[in-house]
CSV table of C-alpha atoms and ligand atoms in Angstrom, one decimal:
chain,number,residue,atom,x,y,z
S,1,MET,CA,152.9,154.1,42.2
S,2,ALA,CA,152.3,155.7,45.6
S,3,ASN,CA,154.2,153.9,48.3
S,4,PHE,CA,153.2,155.3,51.6
S,5,LYS,CA,152.2,153.1,54.5
S,6,THR,CA,150.8,153.9,58.0
S,7,LEU,CA,153.6,153.7,60.6
S,8,PRO,CA,153.7,150.5,62.7
S,9,GLY,CA,151.3,150.5,65.5
S,10,PHE,CA,149.2,153.4,64.2
S,11,ARG,CA,145.7,153.0,62.9
S,12,GLU,CA,143.5,154.8,60.4
S,13,PHE,CA,139.8,154.8,60.6
S,14,TYR,CA,137.8,154.4,57.4
S,15,PRO,CA,134.2,155.4,57.9
S,16,GLU,CA,132.9,151.9,58.9
S,17,ASP,CA,135.7,151.6,61.5
S,18,TYR,CA,135.1,155.2,62.7
S,19,ALA,CA,131.4,154.3,63.2
S,20,LYS,CA,132.4,151.5,65.5
S,21,LYS,CA,134.8,153.7,67.4
S,22,SER,CA,132.1,156.3,67.7
S,23,TYR,CA,129.7,153.8,69.2
S,24,LEU,CA,132.3,152.8,71.8
S,25,PHE,CA,132.9,156.5,72.7
S,26,SER,CA,129.3,157.4,72.8
S,27,CYS,CA,128.5,154.5,75.2
S,28,TRP,CA,131.5,155.6,77.5
S,29,ARG,CA,130.4,159.2,77.4
S,30,GLY,CA,126.8,158.3,78.2
S,31,VAL,CA,127.8,156.2,81.3
S,32,ALA,CA,130.3,158.8,82.5
S,33,ARG,CA,127.7,161.6,82.2
S,34,SER,CA,125.1,159.4,84.0
S,35,PHE,CA,127.6,159.2,86.9
S,36,GLY,CA,127.9,163.0,87.0
S,37,PHE,CA,131.4,163.3,85.4
S,38,GLN,CA,132.5,166.3,83.3
S,39,GLU,CA,134.5,165.9,80.1
S,40,PHE,CA,137.9,167.6,79.8
S,41,GLU,CA,140.9,167.4,77.4
S,42,PRO,CA,144.6,167.6,78.1
S,43,PRO,CA,147.2,168.5,75.4
S,44,VAL,CA,148.7,165.7,73.3
S,45,LEU,CA,152.2,167.1,73.6
S,46,GLU,CA,153.8,167.8,76.9
S,47,GLN,CA,157.1,168.7,78.5
S,48,LEU,CA,159.1,165.5,78.7
S,49,ASP,CA,159.8,165.5,82.4
S,50,LEU,CA,156.1,165.5,83.3
S,51,PHE,CA,156.3,161.8,82.2
S,52,THR,CA,159.8,160.8,83.0
S,53,GLU,CA,159.5,161.8,86.6
S,54,LYS,CA,155.9,160.7,87.2
S,55,SER,CA,155.0,157.7,85.2
S,56,GLY,CA,157.5,155.0,86.1
S,57,GLU,CA,160.2,153.0,84.4
S,58,GLU,CA,158.2,151.0,81.9
S,59,ILE,CA,156.5,154.0,80.3
S,60,LYS,CA,159.7,156.0,80.3
S,61,SER,CA,161.3,153.5,77.9
S,62,GLN,CA,158.2,153.8,75.6
S,63,LEU,CA,158.0,157.6,75.2
S,64,PHE,CA,157.6,159.2,71.8
S,65,GLU,CA,160.0,162.0,72.8
S,66,PHE,CA,161.9,164.6,70.8
S,67,VAL,CA,163.4,168.0,70.9
S,68,ASP,CA,161.1,170.6,69.3
S,69,LYS,CA,162.3,173.6,67.2
S,70,GLY,CA,162.4,175.7,70.3
S,71,GLU,CA,164.9,173.3,71.9
S,72,ARG,CA,162.3,172.0,74.3
S,73,ALA,CA,162.4,168.3,75.4
S,74,VAL,CA,158.9,167.2,74.7
S,75,SER,CA,156.9,163.9,74.4
S,76,LEU,CA,153.6,162.8,73.1
S,77,ARG,CA,151.4,161.7,76.0
S,78,PRO,CA,151.7,158.0,76.9
S,79,GLU,CA,148.8,158.5,79.4
S,80,MET,CA,146.6,161.4,80.6
S,81,THR,CA,147.0,161.1,84.4
S,82,PRO,CA,150.0,163.4,84.9
S,83,SER,CA,148.4,166.1,82.7
S,84,LEU,CA,145.1,165.8,84.6
S,85,ALA,CA,146.9,166.1,87.9
S,86,ARG,CA,148.6,169.3,86.6
S,87,MET,CA,145.4,170.8,85.3
S,88,VAL,CA,143.5,170.2,88.6
S,89,GLY,CA,146.6,171.2,90.7
S,90,ALA,CA,146.9,174.5,88.8
S,91,LYS,CA,143.3,175.4,89.7
S,92,ALA,CA,143.2,173.7,93.1
S,93,ALA,CA,142.4,176.8,95.1
S,94,GLY,CA,139.1,177.6,93.2
S,95,ILE,CA,137.9,174.2,92.0
S,96,ARG,CA,134.7,172.7,93.2
S,97,ARG,CA,135.3,169.3,94.9
S,98,PRO,CA,135.0,166.5,94.4
S,99,VAL,CA,136.4,166.9,90.9
S,100,LYS,CA,134.8,164.2,88.7
S,101,TRP,CA,136.3,164.4,85.2
S,102,PHE,CA,136.6,162.1,82.2
S,103,ALA,CA,138.4,162.3,78.9
S,104,ILE,CA,138.6,160.2,75.8
S,105,GLY,CA,141.8,160.7,73.7
S,106,GLU,CA,144.7,159.1,71.9
S,107,ASN,CA,147.8,158.1,73.8
S,108,TYR,CA,151.2,157.1,72.3
S,109,ARG,CA,153.6,154.5,73.5
S,110,TYR,CA,156.5,153.1,71.6
S,111,GLU,CA,155.6,149.5,72.5
S,112,ARG,CA,156.8,146.2,71.0
S,113,GLN,CA,153.9,145.3,68.6
S,114,GLN,CA,151.6,142.5,69.7
S,115,LYS,CA,147.9,141.7,69.6
S,116,GLY,CA,146.0,144.3,71.7
S,117,ARG,CA,149.0,146.6,72.1
S,118,LEU,CA,149.5,149.4,69.6
S,119,ARG,CA,151.7,152.5,69.5
S,120,ALA,CA,148.6,154.8,69.2
S,121,PHE,CA,145.5,153.8,71.1
S,122,TYR,CA,142.5,155.6,72.6
S,123,GLN,CA,141.8,155.6,76.3
S,124,PHE,CA,138.8,156.5,78.2
S,125,ASN,CA,139.9,158.0,81.6
S,126,ALA,CA,137.7,158.8,84.6
S,127,ASP,CA,139.1,160.2,87.8
S,128,ILE,CA,137.9,161.7,91.0
S,129,LEU,CA,140.2,164.2,92.8
S,130,GLY,CA,139.8,165.9,96.2
S,131,GLU,CA,138.0,162.9,97.9
S,132,ALA,CA,140.0,160.6,100.1
S,133,SER,CA,137.2,158.4,101.3
S,134,LEU,CA,136.4,154.9,100.0
S,135,ASN,CA,133.2,156.3,98.5
S,136,ALA,CA,135.4,157.7,95.7
S,137,ASP,CA,137.1,154.3,95.1
S,138,ALA,CA,133.7,152.7,95.0
S,139,GLU,CA,132.3,155.2,92.6
S,140,ILE,CA,135.3,154.8,90.2
S,141,ILE,CA,135.2,151.0,90.3
S,142,ALA,CA,131.5,151.0,89.7
S,143,LEU,CA,131.9,153.4,86.8
S,144,LEU,CA,134.6,151.2,85.3
S,145,ILE,CA,132.4,148.1,85.5
S,146,GLU,CA,129.3,149.9,84.1
S,147,SER,CA,131.5,151.2,81.3
S,148,LEU,CA,131.9,147.6,80.1
S,149,ARG,CA,128.4,146.4,81.1
S,150,VAL,CA,126.9,149.1,78.9
S,151,PHE,CA,127.9,147.1,75.8
S,152,GLY,CA,126.0,144.0,77.2
S,153,LEU,CA,129.1,142.4,78.7
S,154,ASP,CA,128.5,140.4,81.9
S,155,GLU,CA,130.4,138.7,84.7
S,156,ASN,CA,131.1,135.7,82.5
S,157,GLN,CA,133.1,137.8,80.1
S,158,PHE,CA,135.1,140.1,82.3
S,159,LYS,CA,136.3,140.5,85.9
S,160,LEU,CA,137.9,143.2,88.0
S,161,ARG,CA,140.9,142.1,90.1
S,162,LEU,CA,141.3,144.3,93.1
S,163,GLY,CA,144.7,144.7,94.9
S,164,ASP,CA,146.1,147.1,97.4
S,165,ARG,CA,149.5,148.8,97.5
S,166,ASN,CA,148.8,150.1,100.9
S,167,LEU,CA,148.3,146.6,102.3
S,168,TRP,CA,151.4,145.5,100.5
S,169,VAL,CA,153.4,148.3,102.2
S,170,LEU,CA,152.1,147.3,105.6
S,171,PHE,CA,152.8,143.7,105.0
S,172,LEU,CA,156.4,144.4,103.7
S,173,GLN,CA,157.2,146.7,106.5
S,174,ASN,CA,156.1,144.0,109.0
S,175,SER,CA,158.3,141.5,107.1
S,176,GLY,CA,161.4,143.7,107.7
S,177,VAL,CA,161.6,145.5,104.3
S,178,GLU,CA,163.0,149.0,104.8
S,179,ASP,CA,160.9,151.9,103.5
S,180,GLU,CA,163.4,153.0,100.9
S,181,ARG,CA,163.2,149.5,99.3
S,182,LEU,CA,159.4,149.3,99.1
S,183,ILE,CA,159.0,150.6,95.5
S,184,ALA,CA,161.7,148.3,94.2
S,185,VAL,CA,160.1,145.3,96.0
S,186,LEU,CA,156.6,146.3,94.7
S,187,SER,CA,157.9,146.3,91.1
S,188,VAL,CA,159.2,142.8,91.6
S,189,ILE,CA,155.8,141.7,92.9
S,190,ASP,CA,154.3,143.3,89.7
S,191,LYS,CA,156.5,140.8,87.7
S,192,LEU,CA,155.4,137.7,89.7
S,193,GLU,CA,153.3,136.3,86.9
S,194,LYS,CA,155.5,137.6,84.1
S,195,VAL,CA,159.0,136.1,84.8
S,196,SER,CA,160.5,132.7,85.7
S,197,PRO,CA,161.0,131.7,89.4
S,198,GLU,CA,164.8,132.0,89.0
S,199,ALA,CA,164.6,135.5,87.5
S,200,LEU,CA,162.2,136.6,90.1
S,201,LEU,CA,164.5,135.5,92.9
S,202,ASP,CA,167.4,137.4,91.3
S,203,MET,CA,165.2,140.5,91.0
S,204,MET,CA,164.1,140.2,94.6
S,205,LYS,CA,167.7,139.7,95.9
S,206,THR,CA,168.7,142.9,94.0
S,207,ALA,CA,165.7,144.8,95.4
S,208,LEU,CA,166.6,143.6,98.9
S,209,GLU,CA,170.4,144.0,98.7
S,210,GLY,CA,171.7,144.7,102.2
S,211,SER,CA,168.3,144.3,103.8
S,212,LYS,CA,167.5,142.1,106.7
S,213,ALA,CA,164.6,140.6,104.9
S,214,ASN,CA,165.2,137.2,103.3
S,215,ALA,CA,164.4,137.0,99.6
S,216,GLU,CA,163.3,133.3,99.5
S,217,LYS,CA,161.1,133.5,102.5
S,218,LEU,CA,159.5,136.8,101.3
S,219,ILE,CA,158.8,135.3,97.8
S,220,GLU,CA,157.1,132.3,99.5
S,221,ASN,CA,154.9,134.5,101.5
S,222,ILE,CA,154.1,136.7,98.6
S,223,ARG,CA,153.1,133.7,96.5
S,224,GLN,CA,150.7,132.6,99.2
S,225,LEU,CA,149.3,136.0,99.6
S,226,VAL,CA,148.5,136.5,95.9
S,227,ALA,CA,146.6,133.2,95.8
S,228,LEU,CA,144.0,134.4,98.4
S,229,ARG,CA,140.6,135.4,97.2
S,230,SER,CA,138.8,136.7,100.2
S,231,VAL,CA,139.3,139.3,103.0
S,232,ASP,CA,138.8,136.5,105.6
S,233,ALA,CA,141.6,134.5,103.9
S,234,LEU,CA,143.9,137.5,104.0
S,235,GLU,CA,143.2,138.0,107.7
S,236,GLU,CA,143.9,134.3,108.5
S,237,PHE,CA,147.1,134.4,106.5
S,238,PHE,CA,148.5,137.5,108.3
S,239,ASN,CA,147.6,135.8,111.6
S,240,SER,CA,149.2,132.5,110.6
S,241,ILE,CA,152.6,134.1,109.8
S,242,GLY,CA,152.5,136.4,112.8
S,243,VAL,CA,152.2,139.6,110.7
S,244,GLN,CA,149.7,141.6,112.8
S,245,SER,CA,149.3,145.3,113.5
S,246,GLU,CA,146.6,147.7,114.2
S,247,ASN,CA,147.2,149.3,110.8
S,248,ILE,CA,146.7,146.0,109.0
S,249,ALA,CA,143.5,145.4,111.0
S,250,LEU,CA,142.2,148.9,110.0
S,251,ARG,CA,143.1,148.3,106.3
S,252,LEU,CA,141.2,145.0,106.3
S,253,LYS,CA,138.2,146.9,107.6
S,254,ASP,CA,138.6,149.3,104.6
S,255,TRP,CA,138.5,146.2,102.3
S,256,ARG,CA,135.3,145.0,103.9
S,257,ASP,CA,133.8,148.4,103.7
S,258,LEU,CA,134.7,148.9,100.0
S,259,LEU,CA,133.4,145.5,99.0
S,260,ALA,CA,130.1,146.3,100.9
S,261,LEU,CA,129.8,149.6,98.9
S,262,LEU,CA,130.4,147.8,95.7
S,263,ASP,CA,127.8,145.2,96.6
S,264,SER,CA,125.2,147.9,97.1
S,265,MET,CA,126.1,149.3,93.7
S,266,ASP,CA,125.4,145.9,92.2
S,267,VAL,CA,129.0,145.4,90.9
S,268,ALA,CA,130.5,143.1,93.6
S,269,LYS,CA,130.0,140.0,91.4
S,270,PHE,CA,132.5,141.4,89.0
S,271,VAL,CA,135.2,142.0,91.7
S,272,SER,CA,137.7,139.5,93.0
S,273,VAL,CA,140.2,140.0,95.8
S,274,ASP,CA,143.6,139.7,94.2
S,275,MET,CA,146.8,141.0,95.7
S,276,GLY,CA,148.6,140.0,92.5
S,277,ILE,CA,147.5,143.3,91.1
S,278,VAL,CA,150.1,146.0,92.1
S,279,ARG,CA,150.2,148.0,88.9
S,280,GLY,CA,153.4,149.1,87.1
S,281,LEU,CA,152.9,152.8,87.3
S,282,ALA,CA,154.9,154.5,90.0
S,283,TYR,CA,152.3,156.9,91.4
S,284,TYR,CA,149.7,154.5,92.8
S,285,THR,CA,149.2,154.5,96.6
S,286,GLY,CA,146.2,152.5,97.7
S,287,PHE,CA,143.6,150.3,96.2
S,288,VAL,CA,144.6,149.3,92.6
S,289,PHE,CA,142.7,147.3,90.1
S,290,GLU,CA,142.6,145.9,86.6
S,291,ALA,CA,139.7,144.6,84.5
S,292,PHE,CA,140.5,141.5,82.4
S,293,GLN,CA,138.5,139.7,79.9
S,294,THR,CA,137.8,136.1,81.1
S,295,VAL,CA,137.2,134.8,77.6
S,296,GLY,CA,139.7,134.5,74.8
S,297,THR,CA,143.1,135.8,75.5
S,298,GLY,CA,142.4,137.2,79.0
S,299,ARG,CA,144.0,140.5,78.2
S,300,ALA,CA,143.7,143.7,80.3
S,301,LEU,CA,140.8,146.0,79.4
S,302,ALA,CA,141.4,148.7,82.0
S,303,GLY,CA,143.5,149.6,84.9
S,304,GLY,CA,143.6,152.2,87.7
S,305,GLY,CA,143.8,152.9,91.3
S,306,ARG,CA,144.4,155.5,94.0
S,307,TYR,CA,147.2,158.0,93.5
S,308,ASP,CA,147.1,160.4,96.5
S,309,ASN,CA,150.5,162.0,96.1
S,310,LEU,CA,150.7,162.9,92.4
S,311,VAL,CA,149.2,166.4,92.6
S,312,ALA,CA,151.5,167.3,95.4
S,313,LYS,CA,154.5,165.8,93.7
S,314,LEU,CA,153.9,168.1,90.7
S,315,GLY,CA,154.3,171.0,93.1
S,316,TYR,CA,150.7,171.8,93.9
S,317,GLN,CA,148.7,171.3,97.1
S,318,ASP,CA,148.0,167.9,98.5
S,319,MET,CA,145.0,166.3,96.7
S,320,PRO,CA,143.8,162.7,97.0
S,321,ALA,CA,142.9,161.1,93.7
S,322,VAL,CA,141.6,157.8,92.2
S,323,GLY,CA,140.8,156.9,88.6
S,324,PHE,CA,141.2,154.4,85.7
S,325,GLY,CA,142.1,154.2,82.0
S,326,MET,CA,140.3,151.9,79.6
S,327,GLY,CA,141.7,151.1,76.2
S,328,ASP,CA,139.7,151.0,73.0
S,329,VAL,CA,141.8,148.2,71.4
S,330,THR,CA,141.1,145.3,73.8
S,331,VAL,CA,137.5,146.4,74.5
S,332,SER,CA,136.6,146.4,70.8
S,333,ASP,CA,138.5,143.1,70.2
S,334,LEU,CA,136.4,141.6,73.1
S,335,LEU,CA,133.1,142.9,71.7
S,336,GLU,CA,133.9,141.4,68.3
S,337,LEU,CA,134.8,138.1,69.9
S,338,VAL,CA,131.5,137.7,71.8
S,339,GLY,CA,129.3,139.1,69.0
S,340,LEU,CA,128.5,142.4,70.8
S,341,GLU,CA,130.2,144.7,68.3
S,342,LYS,CA,128.0,147.6,67.0
S,343,SER,CA,128.4,150.8,65.1
S,344,ASP,CA,126.8,154.3,65.4
S,345,ASP,CA,124.5,154.8,62.5
S,346,PHE,CA,125.5,157.8,60.5
S,347,SER,CA,123.6,156.8,57.3
S,348,PRO,CA,121.2,159.4,55.9
S,349,GLN,CA,117.7,159.2,57.2
S,350,VAL,CA,116.3,160.7,54.1
S,351,TYR,CA,117.4,160.6,50.4
S,352,VAL,CA,115.8,163.3,48.3
S,353,ILE,CA,114.9,162.1,44.8
S,354,ILE,CA,115.0,164.8,42.2
S,355,GLY,CA,112.4,164.3,39.4
S,356,SER,CA,114.2,166.4,36.8
S,357,GLU,CA,116.8,169.1,36.6
S,358,ASN,CA,114.0,171.6,36.3
S,359,VAL,CA,113.1,171.0,40.0
S,360,ARG,CA,116.7,170.7,41.4
S,361,LYS,CA,116.4,174.1,43.1
S,362,ASN,CA,113.0,173.2,44.7
S,363,ALA,CA,114.6,169.9,45.8
S,364,LEU,CA,117.5,171.8,47.4
S,365,SER,CA,115.2,174.0,49.4
S,366,VAL,CA,113.5,170.8,50.7
S,367,VAL,CA,117.0,169.4,51.5
S,368,ARG,CA,117.7,172.5,53.6
S,369,ILE,CA,114.4,172.3,55.5
S,370,LEU,CA,115.2,168.7,56.5
S,371,ARG,CA,118.8,169.4,57.4
S,372,SER,CA,118.0,172.4,59.5
S,373,ALA,CA,115.6,170.2,61.5
S,374,GLY,CA,118.6,167.9,62.2
S,375,ILE,CA,117.6,165.1,59.8
S,376,ARG,CA,120.5,163.5,58.0
S,377,THR,CA,119.7,164.2,54.4
S,378,ASP,CA,121.4,163.4,51.1
S,379,TYR,CA,120.6,163.8,47.4
S,380,PRO,CA,122.2,163.1,44.0
S,381,PHE,CA,124.6,165.5,42.3
S,382,LYS,CA,123.9,164.1,38.8
S,383,SER,CA,120.6,163.8,37.1
S,384,ALA,CA,119.5,160.2,36.9
S,385,GLY,CA,116.3,158.1,36.5
S,386,PHE,CA,114.0,157.3,39.5
S,387,GLY,CA,115.2,153.7,39.5
S,388,LYS,CA,118.9,154.6,39.9
S,389,GLN,CA,118.1,157.2,42.6
S,390,PHE,CA,116.1,154.7,44.6
S,391,LYS,CA,118.9,152.2,44.3
S,392,GLN,CA,121.3,154.8,45.7
S,393,ALA,CA,118.9,155.6,48.6
S,394,ASP,CA,118.9,151.9,49.4
S,395,ALA,CA,122.7,151.6,49.2
S,396,LEU,CA,123.2,154.5,51.5
S,397,GLY,CA,120.8,152.9,54.0
S,398,ALA,CA,118.3,155.7,54.0
S,399,LYS,CA,114.9,155.1,55.7
S,400,TYR,CA,112.9,157.5,53.6
S,401,ALA,CA,112.9,158.8,50.1
S,402,VAL,CA,111.4,162.2,49.7
S,403,ILE,CA,110.4,162.7,46.1
S,404,VAL,CA,110.5,166.1,44.5
S,405,GLY,CA,109.1,165.8,41.0
S,406,GLU,CA,107.5,168.4,38.6
S,407,ASP,CA,103.9,167.3,39.5
S,408,GLU,CA,104.7,167.6,43.2
S,409,VAL,CA,106.3,171.0,42.8
S,410,ALA,CA,103.3,172.3,40.9
S,411,LYS,CA,101.0,171.2,43.8
S,412,GLY,CA,103.4,172.5,46.5
S,413,VAL,CA,103.8,169.0,48.0
S,414,VAL,CA,106.4,166.2,48.2
S,415,LYS,CA,105.9,162.4,48.2
S,416,ILE,CA,107.4,160.6,51.2
S,417,LYS,CA,108.2,156.9,50.7
S,418,ASN,CA,109.1,154.6,53.6
S,419,LEU,CA,111.8,152.5,52.1
S,420,LYS,CA,111.2,149.6,54.5
S,421,THR,CA,107.5,149.2,54.1
S,422,ALA,CA,107.1,150.9,50.6
S,423,GLU,CA,104.3,152.9,52.1
S,424,GLU,CA,103.9,156.3,50.3
S,425,ARG,CA,102.0,159.5,51.0
S,426,GLU,CA,101.9,163.1,49.9
S,427,VAL,CA,102.5,165.9,52.3
S,428,ALA,CA,102.6,169.7,52.1
S,429,ILE,CA,106.2,171.1,52.1
S,430,SER,CA,105.4,172.9,55.4
S,431,GLU,CA,104.7,169.5,57.0
S,432,ILE,CA,107.7,167.4,55.8
S,433,VAL,CA,109.6,167.5,59.0
S,434,SER,CA,106.7,166.4,61.2
S,435,ALA,CA,105.9,163.6,58.7
S,436,ILE,CA,109.4,162.0,58.9
J,1,HAM,P1,147.5,151.6,82.0
J,1,HAM,O1,147.3,150.3,82.7
J,1,HAM,O2,148.9,151.9,81.5
J,1,HAM,O3,147.0,152.8,83.0
J,1,HAM,O4,146.5,151.6,80.8
J,1,HAM,C1,145.2,151.4,80.9
J,1,HAM,C2,144.6,150.6,79.8
J,1,HAM,O5,145.0,151.2,78.5
J,1,HAM,C3,145.1,149.2,79.6
J,1,HAM,O6,144.4,148.3,80.5
J,1,HAM,C4,144.9,148.9,78.2
J,1,HAM,O7,143.5,148.6,77.9
J,1,HAM,C5,145.1,150.3,77.5
J,1,HAM,N1,146.5,150.3,77.0
J,1,HAM,C6,147.6,150.7,77.6
J,1,HAM,N2,148.7,150.6,76.7
J,1,HAM,C7,148.2,150.2,75.5
J,1,HAM,C8,148.7,150.0,74.2
J,1,HAM,N3,150.0,150.2,73.9
J,1,HAM,N4,147.9,149.6,73.2
J,1,HAM,C9,146.6,149.4,73.5
J,1,HAM,N5,146.0,149.6,74.6
J,1,HAM,C10,146.8,150.0,75.7
J,1,HAM,C11,147.1,154.1,82.7
J,1,HAM,O8,147.4,154.5,81.6
J,1,HAM,C12,146.7,155.0,83.8
J,1,HAM,N6,147.1,156.4,83.5
J,1,HAM,C13,145.2,154.8,84.1
J,1,HAM,C14,144.8,155.7,85.2
J,1,HAM,C15,143.9,156.8,85.1
J,1,HAM,N7,145.1,155.6,86.5
J,1,HAM,C16,144.5,156.5,87.2
J,1,HAM,N8,143.8,157.3,86.4
C-alpha cells in the first residue's frame, strides 16, 4: 500500500479547495488593480544572505535553507519583501515612480505548527516604493482594509492596529536609551503581550545593559503608552512625563494627518491607535500596522509598515518604501467562521449531449465552437443514454445542455436546454454562441 504523506505544514489543494483559494486571489487581484497596482513575481529560491541579513532574528530561525549542488547557500523565501527591494533597487535608475506593485505567492517558514500557522502559506503583498509622503502610507493602509472588505467583512470582524517605530525611537531617545540599543529595546517591546512580566524585565535589563535608562521605569512608561488609543492621549502622556521635543510634536502631526487621510478614504473606522504594534521584522522604520480578526481567535490577518532603508541596505540607491503582506490561511479561516466563504465557479457552463456515436464528430465541432467563444464546455467520452448524460450535466453543475442528435444534425440545428428552468429551444449551429 502506498504510504506517502504530505509534509507537516504543507497543504495540497484538491479542486474544491483550489476554487476557494482562487476566489480569494481573484478578489485580492481585483482590489489591487482597482488601486492601480501592477503584479510582479519574485523567485521562490534566493541566496540565503538576502534573508539572514535583512529579515530579522525570528525569521532567520525559520528558514528552509540548504546548500545547492553548486555549493550555494540558498533558502526558500520566507517573505517577498527583500526580493522586491532587490528587484526595484536593480532597476531604480529607470523605473517610473511611485512603484506600486503587488504579488501573490507561496512563502515558506519552518514554524512550530499551530492553528493558522503553516510551513507553506500564500501571501498577498502590496508595496509602494519611491514615495516618502504619508499619502503612500494612507494608500497602502486603505488597500489593506479594502482587501478584507471585498469579501464582505466589516469593522465588527476585523481591525487595523496602527503603531509607529519612529515615535518609539523619539520616545526612547528622550528616555535616555542610546541609539545602538534602540533595536534591542524595540524587540523587547514587541514581546510585551507575549511573555511574563518577569521575563520581560529580564529581557529589558539585558537590552539596556550598561545604559543610563532604568528598566523598571521604562517598562512602566511603555505599558502606559501602549494602552493609549488616541493621538490626543499620546500627546497628553508625553507632556505628563516631561518627554517633549519638536520632533515628537511633528510626529504627532503626522499621526493626525495620516488619520485624516484614512478618514477621507472611508477606512478610519477600522483603524485604532496602538503603540503596542512594533512588528518583529528588522527593516521597519516608521508607521507599522497589523490587521487582526476581532471575532474568534483574534489572530493576525496581515502586517506591514514603512521600510525606508531596505533598498539602500541591499546596496542600491536610497528609496523609501511601505507595504503589507496578507496571509491566505487566517483570512480563509475567518471567512469560514463568519459564513462568507465562497468559491470561484469553474463548472462547465455547457454540457453537450451526444445523441448517438454517429453524430459524435458533429458534436465535437459544436464543442469547439463553444470553447473557442470562451464558454466552458464538456461532453461525454462514452456513449450513453440521454438520461445518463443529463444526470452527468447536472452533477457537473452545467447551466445548459446542448443536444446534438441525429435529427438535429440532419436539420443543421442543435437543441439548447436551460437546465434550471427546463426551457428548450432549437437554434441554428451558427447561432449557438449568441443563444447561450
Ligand atoms: P509578516 O507579519 O511576517 O510580514 O506576515 C504577514 C502575514 O502573513 C501575517 O499576518 C499572516 O497572516 C501571514 N503569515 C505569516 N507567517 C505565516 C505562517 N507561518 N502561516 C500562515 N500565515 C502566515 C511579512 O511577511 C512582511 N514581509 C510584510 C510586508 C510587505 N511588509 C512590507 N511589505
